[in-house]
Amino acid sequence: MLMKNAPSLFTPRLLLALICGLMLAGCSSGLALKGSKDEGLKLARLLRDQGRLEAASEVYARLDARGKLDGAEMLEYATVSAPVQQPAQALALYGRARNALGGNIDKMADTEALALCLGMGRAELALGRMTTAGKDFECALRRDGSNATALNGMGVLLDAQGRHDEARRRFEQALQSEPGNIAVMNNLALSWLSSGQPDRAIGQLRTADMNNPSLRLNLALAYLYKGDEAAARDTLSHLAASDRIDGLIATLSTRADELKQKGGNGNPLLLASTQMLPLSENAQ
């Protein structure tokens, strides 16, 4: 439900093209890199650190095509690429990274095992493979019992199974580790909705930073669940273009009805937590 950033003058692809003109060749059409592996990794990490994940992923892919990446570097590639790839593609990369690191997670360093288990768990969850995702998150928690991402993932799985009290305990543990984690705040509020307690969800969300679009959308969802359309419209008026509010109200009302009918078990909760909604003509 997060709104993407507006396009900037220097997009990841444009920046990549500019830098490639200085140190690499063939960054846009399948040609090989001319720079050394160290130069390519330096560029990939620079782009990664600037938050330009798509561009960084392309550089890692070129190095991978040349067979230049070792196990740890394959794990870097998978971790950087996962947010900008389809879940199945991300899962395949993590699988390759695991194999390149020896295949046995139990024998890996904690940092490597944690990154693999978290990455695979998130991909499996996005693919709806709940049992496998749960095993991956448990794997991550064995390496770091307070990891907010793993605790959040386990909470989502438990909520989808209707185990809402257990789910909320996981979300609350995650917030102890990362108090400002937006995903966890949203999921905790949605868990209260899934238990038929919109006032608790509203209270949870109103204590958070309302500058975040996803929090406002879920607050509007909670108001609609409660039957307070006026409050929902007021919440959305601070976020969306006026010509979009009716459409958002209709979509969120449908989700609220699904949550009521299914009691939060299954897809409606996951969709309410992860799917983006258009906020203006320019939102993507």
Coordinates of N, CA and C in Angstrom, one line a residue, residues 70-248:
D70 N 31.4 -14.8 -6.1 CA 31.5 -15.9 -5.2 C 30.2 -16.0 -4.4
G71 N 30.2 -16.9 -3.4 CA 29.0 -17.2 -2.6 C 28.5 -15.9 -1.9
A72 N 29.4 -15.2 -1.1 CA 29.0 -14.1 -0.4 C 28.5 -13.0 -1.3
E73 N 29.1 -12.8 -2.5 CA 28.7 -11.8 -3.5 C 27.4 -12.2 -4.1
M74 N 27.1 -13.5 -4.3 CA 25.8 -13.9 -4.8 C 24.7 -13.6 -3.8
L75 N 25.1 -13.7 -2.5 CA 24.1 -13.3 -1.5 C 23.8 -11.8 -1.5
E76 N 24.9 -11.0 -1.7 CA 24.7 -9.6 -1.9 C 23.7 -9.3 -3.1
Y77 N 24.0 -10.0 -4.2 CA 23.2 -9.8 -5.4 C 21.7 -10.2 -5.1
A78 N 21.5 -11.3 -4.4 CA 20.1 -11.7 -4.1 C 19.4 -10.7 -3.2
T79 N 20.1 -10.2 -2.2 CA 19.6 -9.3 -1.2 C 19.2 -7.9 -1.8
V80 N 20.1 -7.4 -2.7 CA 19.9 -6.2 -3.3 C 18.7 -6.3 -4.3
S81 N 18.6 -7.4 -5.0 CA 17.7 -7.6 -6.1 C 16.3 -7.9 -5.6
A82 N 16.2 -8.6 -4.5 CA 14.9 -9.0 -4.0 C 13.8 -8.0 -4.0
P83 N 14.0 -6.7 -3.5 CA 13.0 -5.8 -3.5 C 12.5 -5.3 -4.9
V84 N 13.3 -5.5 -5.9 CA 12.9 -5.0 -7.3 C 12.6 -6.2 -8.2
Q85 N 12.5 -7.4 -7.7 CA 12.2 -8.5 -8.6 C 10.9 -9.2 -8.1
Q86 N 10.4 -10.0 -9.0 CA 9.3 -10.9 -8.6 C 9.7 -11.9 -7.6
P87 N 8.8 -12.3 -6.7 CA 9.2 -13.2 -5.6 C 9.9 -14.5 -6.1
A88 N 9.4 -15.1 -7.2 CA 10.0 -16.3 -7.7 C 11.4 -16.1 -8.2
Q89 N 11.7 -15.0 -8.8 CA 13.0 -14.7 -9.2 C 14.0 -14.5 -8.0
A90 N 13.5 -13.8 -7.0 CA 14.2 -13.5 -5.8 C 14.6 -14.9 -5.1
L91 N 13.6 -15.7 -5.1 CA 13.8 -17.0 -4.4 C 14.8 -17.8 -5.2
A92 N 14.8 -17.8 -6.5 CA 15.8 -18.5 -7.3 C 17.2 -18.0 -7.0
L93 N 17.4 -16.7 -6.9 CA 18.7 -16.1 -6.6 C 19.2 -16.5 -5.2
Y94 N 18.3 -16.5 -4.2 CA 18.7 -16.9 -2.9 C 19.1 -18.4 -2.9
G95 N 18.4 -19.2 -3.7 CA 18.7 -20.6 -3.8 C 20.1 -20.8 -4.4
R96 N 20.4 -20.0 -5.4 CA 21.8 -20.0 -6.0 C 22.8 -19.6 -5.0
A97 N 22.5 -18.5 -4.2 CA 23.4 -18.1 -3.2 C 23.7 -19.1 -2.1
R98 N 22.6 -19.8 -1.7 CA 22.8 -20.9 -0.7 C 23.7 -22.0 -1.2
N99 N 23.5 -22.4 -2.5 CA 24.3 -23.4 -3.1 C 25.8 -22.9 -3.2
A100 N 26.0 -21.7 -3.6 CA 27.3 -21.2 -3.7 C 28.1 -21.1 -2.4
L101 N 27.3 -21.0 -1.3 CA 27.9 -20.9 0.1 C 28.0 -22.3 0.7
G102 N 27.8 -23.3 -0.1 CA 27.9 -24.7 0.4 C 26.7 -25.5 0.6
G103 N 25.5 -24.8 0.6 CA 24.3 -25.5 0.6 C 23.7 -25.8 2.0
N104 N 24.5 -25.9 3.0 CA 24.1 -26.2 4.4 C 24.0 -25.0 5.2
I105 N 22.8 -24.5 5.5 CA 22.7 -23.3 6.3 C 23.2 -23.4 7.7
D106 N 23.1 -24.6 8.2 CA 23.5 -24.8 9.6 C 25.0 -24.7 9.8
K107 N 25.8 -24.8 8.7 CA 27.2 -24.6 8.8 C 27.7 -23.2 8.3
M108 N 26.8 -22.3 8.0 CA 27.1 -21.0 7.6 C 27.3 -20.1 8.8
A109 N 28.0 -19.0 8.5 CA 28.1 -17.9 9.5 C 26.7 -17.3 9.8
D110 N 26.5 -16.8 11.0 CA 25.2 -16.3 11.4 C 24.7 -15.2 10.5
T111 N 25.6 -14.3 10.0 CA 25.1 -13.3 9.1 C 24.6 -13.8 7.8
E112 N 25.3 -14.8 7.3 CA 24.9 -15.4 6.0 C 23.6 -16.2 6.1
A113 N 23.5 -17.0 7.2 CA 22.3 -17.8 7.4 C 21.1 -16.9 7.6
L114 N 21.3 -15.8 8.4 CA 20.2 -14.9 8.7 C 19.7 -14.3 7.4
A115 N 20.6 -13.8 6.6 CA 20.2 -13.1 5.3 C 19.5 -14.1 4.4
L116 N 20.0 -15.3 4.3 CA 19.3 -16.3 3.5 C 18.0 -16.7 4.0
C117 N 17.8 -16.9 5.3 CA 16.5 -17.4 5.8 C 15.5 -16.2 5.7
L118 N 15.9 -15.0 6.0 CA 15.0 -13.9 5.8 C 14.6 -13.7 4.4
G119 N 15.5 -13.7 3.5 CA 15.2 -13.5 2.1 C 14.3 -14.5 1.5
M120 N 14.6 -15.8 1.8 CA 13.8 -16.9 1.3 C 12.4 -16.8 2.0
G121 N 12.3 -16.5 3.3 CA 11.1 -16.4 4.0 C 10.1 -15.4 3.4
R122 N 10.7 -14.2 3.1 CA 9.9 -13.1 2.5 C 9.4 -13.5 1.1
A123 N 10.3 -14.2 0.3 CA 9.8 -14.6 -1.0 C 8.8 -15.6 -0.9
E124 N 9.0 -16.6 0.0 CA 8.0 -17.7 0.1 C 6.6 -17.1 0.6
L125 N 6.7 -16.2 1.5 CA 5.4 -15.6 2.0 C 4.7 -14.9 0.9
A126 N 5.5 -14.1 0.0 CA 4.8 -13.4 -1.1 C 4.2 -14.4 -2.1
L127 N 4.8 -15.6 -2.2 CA 4.3 -16.6 -3.1 C 3.1 -17.4 -2.5
G128 N 2.8 -17.1 -1.2 CA 1.7 -17.8 -0.5 C 2.1 -19.2 0.0
R129 N 3.4 -19.5 0.1 CA 3.9 -20.8 0.6 C 4.1 -20.7 2.1
M130 N 3.0 -20.8 2.8 CA 3.0 -20.4 4.2 C 3.9 -21.4 5.1
T131 N 3.8 -22.7 4.8 CA 4.5 -23.6 5.6 C 6.0 -23.4 5.4
T132 N 6.5 -23.3 4.2 CA 7.9 -23.1 3.9 C 8.4 -21.8 4.5
A133 N 7.6 -20.7 4.3 CA 7.9 -19.4 4.8 C 8.1 -19.5 6.3
G134 N 7.2 -20.2 7.0 CA 7.3 -20.3 8.5 C 8.6 -21.0 8.9
K135 N 9.1 -22.0 8.2 CA 10.3 -22.7 8.5 C 11.5 -21.7 8.3
D136 N 11.4 -20.9 7.2 CA 12.5 -19.9 6.9 C 12.6 -18.9 8.0
F137 N 11.4 -18.4 8.5 CA 11.4 -17.4 9.5 C 11.9 -18.0 10.9
E138 N 11.5 -19.2 11.1 CA 12.1 -19.9 12.3 C 13.6 -20.0 12.3
C139 N 14.1 -20.4 11.1 CA 15.5 -20.4 10.8 C 16.2 -19.1 11.2
A140 N 15.6 -18.0 10.7 CA 16.1 -16.7 11.0 C 16.1 -16.4 12.5
L141 N 15.0 -16.7 13.2 CA 14.9 -16.4 14.6 C 15.9 -17.3 15.4
R142 N 16.3 -18.4 14.9 CA 17.3 -19.2 15.6 C 18.6 -18.5 15.6
R143 N 18.9 -17.7 14.6 CA 20.1 -16.9 14.5 C 20.0 -15.6 15.2
D144 N 18.8 -15.0 15.2 CA 18.6 -13.7 15.8 C 17.2 -13.6 16.3
G145 N 17.0 -14.0 17.6 CA 15.6 -14.1 18.2 C 14.9 -12.8 18.3
S146 N 15.5 -11.6 18.1 CA 14.8 -10.4 18.2 C 14.7 -9.7 16.8
N147 N 15.0 -10.4 15.7 CA 15.0 -9.8 14.4 C 13.6 -9.4 14.0
A148 N 13.4 -8.1 13.8 CA 12.0 -7.6 13.5 C 11.4 -8.1 12.2
T149 N 12.2 -8.3 11.2 CA 11.7 -8.8 9.9 C 11.1 -10.2 10.1
A150 N 11.9 -11.1 10.8 CA 11.4 -12.5 11.0 C 10.2 -12.5 11.9
L151 N 10.2 -11.7 13.0 CA 9.1 -11.7 13.9 C 7.8 -11.1 13.2
N152 N 8.0 -10.2 12.3 CA 6.9 -9.6 11.5 C 6.3 -10.7 10.6
G153 N 7.2 -11.4 9.9 CA 6.8 -12.5 9.0 C 6.0 -13.6 9.7
M154 N 6.5 -14.0 10.9 CA 5.8 -15.0 11.7 C 4.5 -14.5 12.1
G155 N 4.4 -13.2 12.5 CA 3.1 -12.6 12.9 C 2.1 -12.6 11.7
V156 N 2.5 -12.3 10.5 CA 1.6 -12.4 9.4 C 1.1 -13.8 9.1
L157 N 2.0 -14.8 9.3 CA 1.6 -16.2 9.1 C 0.6 -16.6 10.1
L158 N 0.9 -16.2 11.4 CA 0.0 -16.6 12.5 C -1.4 -15.9 12.3
D159 N -1.4 -14.7 11.9 CA -2.7 -14.0 11.6 C -3.5 -14.7 10.5
A160 N -2.8 -15.1 9.5 CA -3.4 -15.8 8.4 C -4.1 -17.1 8.8
Q161 N -3.5 -17.7 9.9 CA -4.1 -18.9 10.4 C -5.1 -18.7 11.4
G162 N -5.5 -17.4 11.7 CA -6.5 -17.1 12.7 C -5.9 -17.1 14.1
R163 N -4.6 -17.2 14.3 CA -4.0 -17.2 15.6 C -3.6 -15.8 16.0
H164 N -4.6 -14.9 16.2 CA -4.4 -13.5 16.3 C -3.6 -13.1 17.6
D165 N -3.9 -13.7 18.7 CA -3.2 -13.3 19.9 C -1.7 -13.6 19.8
E166 N -1.4 -14.8 19.3 CA 0.0 -15.2 19.0 C 0.7 -14.2 18.1
A167 N -0.1 -13.9 17.0 CA 0.5 -12.9 16.0 C 0.8 -11.6 16.6
R168 N -0.1 -11.1 17.4 CA 0.2 -9.8 18.0 C 1.4 -9.8 19.0
R169 N 1.6 -10.9 19.6 CA 2.8 -11.0 20.5 C 4.0 -10.9 19.6
R170 N 4.0 -11.5 18.5 CA 5.2 -11.4 17.6 C 5.4 -9.9 17.1
F171 N 4.3 -9.3 16.7 CA 4.4 -7.9 16.2 C 4.9 -7.0 17.3
E172 N 4.4 -7.2 18.5 CA 4.9 -6.4 19.7 C 6.3 -6.6 20.0
Q173 N 6.8 -7.9 19.8 CA 8.2 -8.1 20.0 C 9.0 -7.4 18.9
A174 N 8.5 -7.4 17.7 CA 9.2 -6.8 16.6 C 9.3 -5.3 16.9
L175 N 8.3 -4.7 17.4 CA 8.3 -3.2 17.7 C 9.2 -2.9 18.9
Q176 N 9.4 -3.8 19.7 CA 10.4 -3.6 20.8 C 11.8 -3.5 20.2
S177 N 12.1 -4.3 19.1 CA 13.4 -4.2 18.5 C 13.5 -3.0 17.5
E178 N 12.4 -2.7 16.8 CA 12.4 -1.6 15.9 C 11.1 -0.8 16.1
P179 N 11.1 0.1 17.0 CA 9.8 0.8 17.3 C 9.2 1.6 16.2
G180 N 10.0 2.0 15.2 CA 9.4 2.8 14.1 C 9.1 2.0 12.9
N181 N 9.1 0.7 12.9 CA 8.9 -0.2 11.8 C 7.5 -0.1 11.2
I182 N 7.3 0.5 10.1 CA 6.0 0.8 9.5 C 5.3 -0.5 9.2
A183 N 5.9 -1.4 8.6 CA 5.3 -2.7 8.2 C 4.7 -3.4 9.5
V184 N 5.4 -3.4 10.6 CA 5.0 -4.0 11.8 C 3.8 -3.2 12.4
M185 N 3.9 -1.9 12.4 CA 2.8 -1.1 12.9 C 1.5 -1.4 12.1
N186 N 1.6 -1.4 10.8 CA 0.4 -1.7 9.9 C -0.1 -3.1 10.2
N187 N 0.8 -4.1 10.3 CA 0.3 -5.5 10.5 C -0.3 -5.6 11.9
L188 N 0.2 -5.0 12.9 CA -0.4 -5.1 14.3 C -1.8 -4.5 14.2
A189 N -2.0 -3.3 13.6 CA -3.3 -2.7 13.5 C -4.3 -3.6 12.7
L190 N -3.8 -4.2 11.6 CA -4.6 -5.1 10.8 C -5.0 -6.3 11.6
S191 N -4.1 -6.8 12.5 CA -4.4 -7.9 13.3 C -5.6 -7.6 14.3
W192 N -5.6 -6.3 14.8 CA -6.7 -6.0 15.6 C -8.0 -5.9 14.8
L193 N -7.9 -5.5 13.5 CA -9.1 -5.5 12.7 C -9.6 -6.9 12.4
S194 N -8.6 -7.8 12.2 CA -9.0 -9.2 11.9 C -9.7 -9.9 13.1
S195 N -9.5 -9.3 14.3 CA -10.1 -9.8 15.5 C -11.4 -9.1 15.8
G196 N -11.8 -8.2 14.8 CA -13.1 -7.5 15.0 C -13.0 -6.4 16.0
Q197 N -11.8 -5.8 16.2 CA -11.6 -4.7 17.2 C -11.0 -3.4 16.5
P198 N -11.9 -2.7 15.7 CA -11.4 -1.6 15.0 C -10.9 -0.5 15.9
D199 N -11.5 -0.3 17.1 CA -11.0 0.8 17.9 C -9.5 0.6 18.3
R200 N -9.2 -0.7 18.6 CA -7.8 -1.0 18.9 C -6.9 -0.7 17.7
A201 N -7.3 -1.0 16.5 CA -6.5 -0.7 15.3 C -6.4 0.8 15.1
I202 N -7.5 1.5 15.3 CA -7.4 3.0 15.2 C -6.5 3.6 16.2
G203 N -6.5 3.1 17.4 CA -5.7 3.6 18.5 C -4.2 3.3 18.1
Q204 N -3.9 2.1 17.6 CA -2.6 1.8 17.2 C -2.0 2.7 16.1
L205 N -2.8 3.0 15.1 CA -2.4 3.7 14.0 C -2.3 5.2 14.3
R206 N -3.2 5.7 15.1 CA -3.2 7.2 15.4 C -1.9 7.6 16.3
T207 N -1.3 6.6 16.9 CA 0.0 6.9 17.6 C 1.2 6.9 16.7
A208 N 1.0 6.5 15.4 CA 2.1 6.4 14.5 C 2.3 7.7 13.7
D209 N 3.3 7.7 12.8 CA 3.5 8.9 12.0 C 2.6 8.9 10.8
M210 N 1.6 9.8 10.8 CA 0.6 9.8 9.8 C 1.1 10.4 8.5
N211 N 2.4 10.8 8.4 CA 3.0 11.2 7.1 C 3.2 10.0 6.2
N212 N 3.1 8.8 6.7 CA 3.3 7.6 5.9 C 2.0 7.2 5.2
P213 N 2.0 7.1 3.9 CA 0.8 6.8 3.1 C 0.1 5.5 3.6
S214 N 0.9 4.5 3.8 CA 0.3 3.2 4.1 C -0.4 3.2 5.5
L215 N 0.1 4.0 6.4 CA -0.5 4.1 7.7 C -1.9 4.8 7.6
R216 N -1.9 5.9 6.7 CA -3.2 6.6 6.5 C -4.2 5.7 5.8
L217 N -3.7 4.9 4.9 CA -4.7 4.0 4.1 C -5.3 3.0 5.1
N218 N -4.4 2.4 6.0 CA -4.9 1.5 6.9 C -5.8 2.1 8.0
L219 N -5.5 3.3 8.3 CA -6.4 4.0 9.3 C -7.8 4.3 8.6
A220 N -7.8 4.6 7.4 CA -9.1 4.8 6.7 C -9.8 3.4 6.6
L221 N -9.0 2.4 6.4 CA -9.6 1.0 6.4 C -10.3 0.7 7.7
A222 N -9.6 1.1 8.8 CA -10.1 0.8 10.1 C -11.4 1.6 10.4
Y223 N -11.4 2.8 9.9 CA -12.7 3.6 10.1 C -13.8 3.0 9.3
L224 N -13.5 2.6 8.1 CA -14.6 2.0 7.3 C -15.1 0.7 7.9
Y225 N -14.2 -0.1 8.5 CA -14.6 -1.3 9.2 C -15.5 -1.0 10.3
K226 N -15.3 0.1 10.9 CA -16.1 0.6 12.0 C -17.4 1.2 11.6
G227 N -17.5 1.5 10.3 CA -18.7 2.2 9.7 C -18.6 3.7 9.7
D228 N -17.5 4.3 9.9 CA -17.3 5.7 10.0 C -16.7 6.2 8.7
E229 N -17.5 6.4 7.7 CA -17.0 6.8 6.4 C -16.5 8.2 6.4
A230 N -17.2 9.1 7.2 CA -16.8 10.5 7.3 C -15.3 10.6 7.8
A231 N -15.0 9.8 8.8 CA -13.6 9.9 9.3 C -12.6 9.3 8.3
A232 N -13.1 8.3 7.6 CA -12.2 7.7 6.5 C -11.9 8.7 5.4
R233 N -12.9 9.4 5.0 CA -12.8 10.4 4.0 C -11.8 11.5 4.4
D234 N -12.0 12.0 5.7 CA -11.1 13.0 6.2 C -9.7 12.5 6.3
T235 N -9.5 11.3 6.6 CA -8.1 10.7 6.7 C -7.5 10.7 5.3
L236 N -8.3 10.3 4.3 CA -7.8 10.2 2.9 C -7.6 11.6 2.3
S237 N -8.3 12.6 2.8 CA -8.2 13.9 2.2 C -6.8 14.5 2.4
H238 N -6.1 14.0 3.4 CA -4.7 14.5 3.6 C -3.7 13.7 2.8
L239 N -4.2 12.8 2.0 CA -3.2 11.9 1.3 C -3.4 11.8 -0.2
A240 N -4.7 11.7 -0.6 CA -5.0 11.4 -2.0 C -5.6 12.6 -2.7
A241 N -5.4 12.6 -4.0 CA -6.1 13.6 -4.9 C -7.6 13.5 -4.7
S242 N -8.3 14.6 -4.7 CA -9.8 14.6 -4.4 C -10.6 13.7 -5.4
D243 N -10.1 13.6 -6.6 CA -10.8 12.7 -7.6 C -10.5 11.2 -7.4
R244 N -9.7 10.9 -6.4 CA -9.3 9.5 -6.2 C -10.0 9.0 -4.9
I245 N -10.6 9.9 -4.1 CA -11.1 9.5 -2.8 C -12.3 8.5 -2.9
D246 N -13.2 8.7 -3.8 CA -14.3 7.8 -4.0 C -13.9 6.4 -4.3
G247 N -12.9 6.3 -5.3 CA -12.4 5.0 -5.6 C -11.7 4.3 -4.5
L248 N -10.9 5.1 -3.7 CA -10.2 4.5 -2.6 C -11.2 4.0 -1.5

